[in-house]
Short mmCIF file of C-alpha atoms in Angstrom, two decimals:
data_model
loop_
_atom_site.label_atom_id
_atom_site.label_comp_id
_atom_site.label_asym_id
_atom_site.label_seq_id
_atom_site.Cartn_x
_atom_site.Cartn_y
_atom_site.Cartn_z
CA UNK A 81 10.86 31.38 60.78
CA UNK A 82 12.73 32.66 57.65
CA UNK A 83 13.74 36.50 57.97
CA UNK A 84 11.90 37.87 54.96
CA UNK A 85 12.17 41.71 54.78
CA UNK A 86 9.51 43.80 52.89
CA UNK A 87 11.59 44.80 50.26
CA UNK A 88 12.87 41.63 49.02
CA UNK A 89 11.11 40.01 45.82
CA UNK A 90 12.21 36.99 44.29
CA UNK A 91 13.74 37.63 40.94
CA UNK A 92 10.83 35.47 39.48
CA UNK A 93 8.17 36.91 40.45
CA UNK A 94 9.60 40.26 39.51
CA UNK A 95 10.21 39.73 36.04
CA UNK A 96 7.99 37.63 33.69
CA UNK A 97 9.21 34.36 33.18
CA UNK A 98 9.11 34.65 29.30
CA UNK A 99 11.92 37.57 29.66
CA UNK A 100 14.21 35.98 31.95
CA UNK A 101 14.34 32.86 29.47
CA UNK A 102 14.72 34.94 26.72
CA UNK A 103 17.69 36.46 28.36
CA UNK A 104 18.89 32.99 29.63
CA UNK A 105 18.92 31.92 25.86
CA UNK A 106 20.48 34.53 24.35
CA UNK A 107 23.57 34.32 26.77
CA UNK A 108 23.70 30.53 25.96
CA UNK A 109 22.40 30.70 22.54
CA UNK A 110 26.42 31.22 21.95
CA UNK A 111 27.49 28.25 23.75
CA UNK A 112 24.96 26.16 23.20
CA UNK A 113 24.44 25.13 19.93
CA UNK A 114 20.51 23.94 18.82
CA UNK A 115 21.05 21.55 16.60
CA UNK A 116 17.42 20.88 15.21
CA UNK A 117 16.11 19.30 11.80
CA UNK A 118 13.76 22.30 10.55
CA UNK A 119 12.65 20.23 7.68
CA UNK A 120 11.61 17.26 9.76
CA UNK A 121 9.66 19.17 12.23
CA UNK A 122 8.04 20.74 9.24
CA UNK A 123 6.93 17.81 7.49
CA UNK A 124 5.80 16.06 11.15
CA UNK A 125 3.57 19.90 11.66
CA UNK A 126 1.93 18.94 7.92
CA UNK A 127 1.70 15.56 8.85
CA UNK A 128 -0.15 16.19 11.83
CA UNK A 129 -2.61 18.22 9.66
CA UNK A 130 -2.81 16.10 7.31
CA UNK A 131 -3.98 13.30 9.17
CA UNK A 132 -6.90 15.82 11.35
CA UNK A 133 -7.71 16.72 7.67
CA UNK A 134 -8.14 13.21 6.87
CA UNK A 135 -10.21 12.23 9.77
CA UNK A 136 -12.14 15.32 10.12
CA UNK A 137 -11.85 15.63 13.71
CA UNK A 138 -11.28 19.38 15.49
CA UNK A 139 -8.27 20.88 16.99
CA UNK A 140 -10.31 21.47 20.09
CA UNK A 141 -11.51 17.85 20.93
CA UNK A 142 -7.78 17.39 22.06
CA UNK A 143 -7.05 21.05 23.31
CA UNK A 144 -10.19 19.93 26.03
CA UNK A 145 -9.45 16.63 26.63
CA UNK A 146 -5.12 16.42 26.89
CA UNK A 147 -4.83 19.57 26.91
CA UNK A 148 -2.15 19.37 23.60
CA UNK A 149 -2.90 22.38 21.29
CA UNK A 150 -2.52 21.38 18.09
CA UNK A 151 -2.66 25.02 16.61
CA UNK A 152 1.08 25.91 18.25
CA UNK A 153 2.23 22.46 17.37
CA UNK A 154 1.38 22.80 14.04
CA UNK A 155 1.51 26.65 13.08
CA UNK A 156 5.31 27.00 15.10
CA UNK A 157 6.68 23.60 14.30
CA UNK A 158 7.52 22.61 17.89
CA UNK A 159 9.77 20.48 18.34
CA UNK A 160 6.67 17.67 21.02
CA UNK A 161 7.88 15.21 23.15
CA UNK A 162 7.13 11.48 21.82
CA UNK A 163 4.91 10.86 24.46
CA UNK A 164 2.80 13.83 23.29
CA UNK A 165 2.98 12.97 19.58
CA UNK A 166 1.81 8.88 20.84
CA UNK A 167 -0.96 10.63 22.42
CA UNK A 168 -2.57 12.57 19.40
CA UNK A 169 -1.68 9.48 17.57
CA UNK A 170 -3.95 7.64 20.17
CA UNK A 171 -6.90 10.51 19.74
CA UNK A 172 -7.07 10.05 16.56
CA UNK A 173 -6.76 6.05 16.32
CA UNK A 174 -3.78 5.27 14.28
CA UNK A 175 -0.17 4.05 15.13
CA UNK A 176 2.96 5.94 15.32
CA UNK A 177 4.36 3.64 12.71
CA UNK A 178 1.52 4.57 10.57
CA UNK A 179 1.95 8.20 11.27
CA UNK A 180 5.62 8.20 9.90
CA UNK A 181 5.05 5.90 7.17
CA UNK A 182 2.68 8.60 5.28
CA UNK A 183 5.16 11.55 5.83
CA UNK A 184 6.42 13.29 3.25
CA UNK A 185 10.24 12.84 2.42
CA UNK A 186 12.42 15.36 4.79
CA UNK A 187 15.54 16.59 4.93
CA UNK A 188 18.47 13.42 5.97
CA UNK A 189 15.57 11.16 6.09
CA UNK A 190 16.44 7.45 6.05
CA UNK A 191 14.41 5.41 3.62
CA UNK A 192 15.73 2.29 3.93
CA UNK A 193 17.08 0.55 7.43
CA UNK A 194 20.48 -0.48 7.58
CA UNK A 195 20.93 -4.17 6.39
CA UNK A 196 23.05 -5.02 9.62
CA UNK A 197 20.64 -3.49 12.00
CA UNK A 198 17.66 -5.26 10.44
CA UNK A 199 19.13 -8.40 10.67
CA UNK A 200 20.39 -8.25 13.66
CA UNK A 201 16.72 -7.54 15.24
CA UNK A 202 15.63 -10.41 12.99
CA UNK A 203 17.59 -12.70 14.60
CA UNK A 204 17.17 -11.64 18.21
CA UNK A 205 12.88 -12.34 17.28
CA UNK A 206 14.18 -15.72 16.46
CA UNK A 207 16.21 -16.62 19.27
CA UNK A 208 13.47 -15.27 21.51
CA UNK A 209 10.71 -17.62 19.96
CA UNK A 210 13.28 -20.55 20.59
CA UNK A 211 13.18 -19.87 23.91
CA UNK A 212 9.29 -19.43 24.79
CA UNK B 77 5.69 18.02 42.56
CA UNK B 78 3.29 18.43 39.42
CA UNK B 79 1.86 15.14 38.27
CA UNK B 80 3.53 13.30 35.70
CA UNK B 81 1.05 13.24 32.52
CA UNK B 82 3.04 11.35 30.09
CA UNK B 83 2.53 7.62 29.74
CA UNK B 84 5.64 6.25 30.99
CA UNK B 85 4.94 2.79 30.25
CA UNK B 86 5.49 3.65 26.16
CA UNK B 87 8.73 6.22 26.88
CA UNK B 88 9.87 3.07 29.05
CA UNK B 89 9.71 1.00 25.99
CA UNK B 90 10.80 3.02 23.46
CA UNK B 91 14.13 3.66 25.71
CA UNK B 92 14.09 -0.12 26.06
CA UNK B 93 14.78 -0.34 21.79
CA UNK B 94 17.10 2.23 22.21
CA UNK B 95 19.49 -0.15 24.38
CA UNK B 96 19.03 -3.07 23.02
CA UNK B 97 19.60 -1.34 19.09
CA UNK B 98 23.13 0.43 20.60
CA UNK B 99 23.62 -2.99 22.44
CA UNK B 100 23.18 -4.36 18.86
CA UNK B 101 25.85 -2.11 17.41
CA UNK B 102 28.40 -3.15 20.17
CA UNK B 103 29.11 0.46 20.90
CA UNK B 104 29.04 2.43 24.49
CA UNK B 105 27.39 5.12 26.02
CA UNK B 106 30.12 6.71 25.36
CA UNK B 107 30.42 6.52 21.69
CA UNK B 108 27.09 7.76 21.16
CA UNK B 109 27.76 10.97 22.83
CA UNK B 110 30.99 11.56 21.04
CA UNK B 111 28.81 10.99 17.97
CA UNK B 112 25.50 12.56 18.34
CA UNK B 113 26.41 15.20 21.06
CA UNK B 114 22.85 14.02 22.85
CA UNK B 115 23.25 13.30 27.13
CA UNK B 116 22.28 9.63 26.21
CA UNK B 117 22.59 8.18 29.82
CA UNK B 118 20.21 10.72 30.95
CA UNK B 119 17.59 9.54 28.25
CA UNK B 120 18.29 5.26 28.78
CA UNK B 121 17.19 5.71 32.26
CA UNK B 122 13.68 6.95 31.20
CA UNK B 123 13.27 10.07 33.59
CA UNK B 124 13.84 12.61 30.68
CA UNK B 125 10.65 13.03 28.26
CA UNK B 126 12.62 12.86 24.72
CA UNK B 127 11.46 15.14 21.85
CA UNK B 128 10.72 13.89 18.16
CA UNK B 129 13.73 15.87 17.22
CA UNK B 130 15.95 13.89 19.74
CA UNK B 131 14.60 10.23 18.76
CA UNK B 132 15.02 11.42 14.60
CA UNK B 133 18.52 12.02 14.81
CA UNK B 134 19.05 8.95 17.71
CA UNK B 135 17.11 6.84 14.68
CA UNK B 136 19.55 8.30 11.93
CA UNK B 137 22.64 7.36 14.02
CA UNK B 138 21.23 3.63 14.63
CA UNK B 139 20.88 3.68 10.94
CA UNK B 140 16.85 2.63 11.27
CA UNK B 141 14.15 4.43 10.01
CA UNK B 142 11.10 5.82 12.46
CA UNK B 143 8.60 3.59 10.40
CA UNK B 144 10.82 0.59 11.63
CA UNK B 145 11.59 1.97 14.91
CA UNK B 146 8.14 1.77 15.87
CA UNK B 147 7.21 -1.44 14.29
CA UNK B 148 9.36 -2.89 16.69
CA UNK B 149 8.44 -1.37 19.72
CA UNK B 150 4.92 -1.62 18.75
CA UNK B 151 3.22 1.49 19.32
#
């Protein structure tokens, strides 16, 4: 058995977890540089209610069923994993390619693909269709 | 160990595009962190959840747009 004196408490369950990351951050807020496109996040938040505006569905049909709430993501701008973003995509039945294609213009946004890239990936299709 | 609730098969594929676009460029692991500042062996072997923020500026660096992105991978 682990010795485990009365007096001794964790140092999570003391504190609230909020506080301790809120001190964790500020001592590495220094060394740790976030890097983060504001304006992108921003336009994907109005995206996001754009398209429930379009479609007409609720916030809460996904809050119940994924358990993604769409008021945080879209009030605070947070920064969603892709998985998460796929799956409101999926909720409200269009494609992720679809979802960036009718965002508005942000910040160091790329309009066009590089010409090299593009037909480099054209190519490798090609060769792959040779083969099957 | 909570449950994993992500779908892994898409992250698996969209990490997939990421190699083969950086194979496409010729460049290392390597170069991609001098460049971006982004742990980029941690996200090619598919265990880390990336953010939006992450693949934007990944996207920007490949020199492909998101709309393109996923076109290729398909989602």
């Amino acid at each position: 058995m682990r010795f485990r004196p009365d007096f001794f408490i964790p140092f999570y369950r003391a504190y609230h977890f909020g506080t301790i990351k809120k001190v964790v951050h500020l001592l590495l807020c220094d060394m740790v540089k976030q890097e983060r496109n504001i304006s992108f996040l921003r336009a994907v938040a109005r995206r996001i209610r754009q398209v429930r505006e379009e479609l007409g569905a609720p916030q809460e049909k996904l809050q119940f069923e994924k358990r993604i709430f769409l008021a945080h993501i879209e009030n605070d701008e947070r920064n969603i994993s892709v998985t998460m973003l796929l799956d409101i995509c999926r909720a409200y039945g269009i494609t992720l390619a679809d979802f960036f294609r009718g965002m508005e213009p942000y910040e160091g946004a790329l309009i066009t693909s590089d010409p090299i890239i593009t037909e480099a990936l054209k190519k490798e299709e090609e060769d792959g269709k040779e083969t099957i | 160990m909570a449950k994993k609730r992500f779908d892994e098969e898409a992250l698996r594929r969209i990490v997939d595009m990421l190699i083969t676009l950086r194979e496409l460029r010729g460049e290392y692991q390597r170069d991609v962190v001098r460049a971006t500042g982004l742990n980029i062996g941690l996200i090619e072997t598919g265990r880390r959840n990336i953010t939006i923020g992450t693949l934007e500026r990944l996207c920007r660096y490949y020199g492909i747009s998101l709309v393109r992105f996923f076109e290729e991978v398909g989602l």
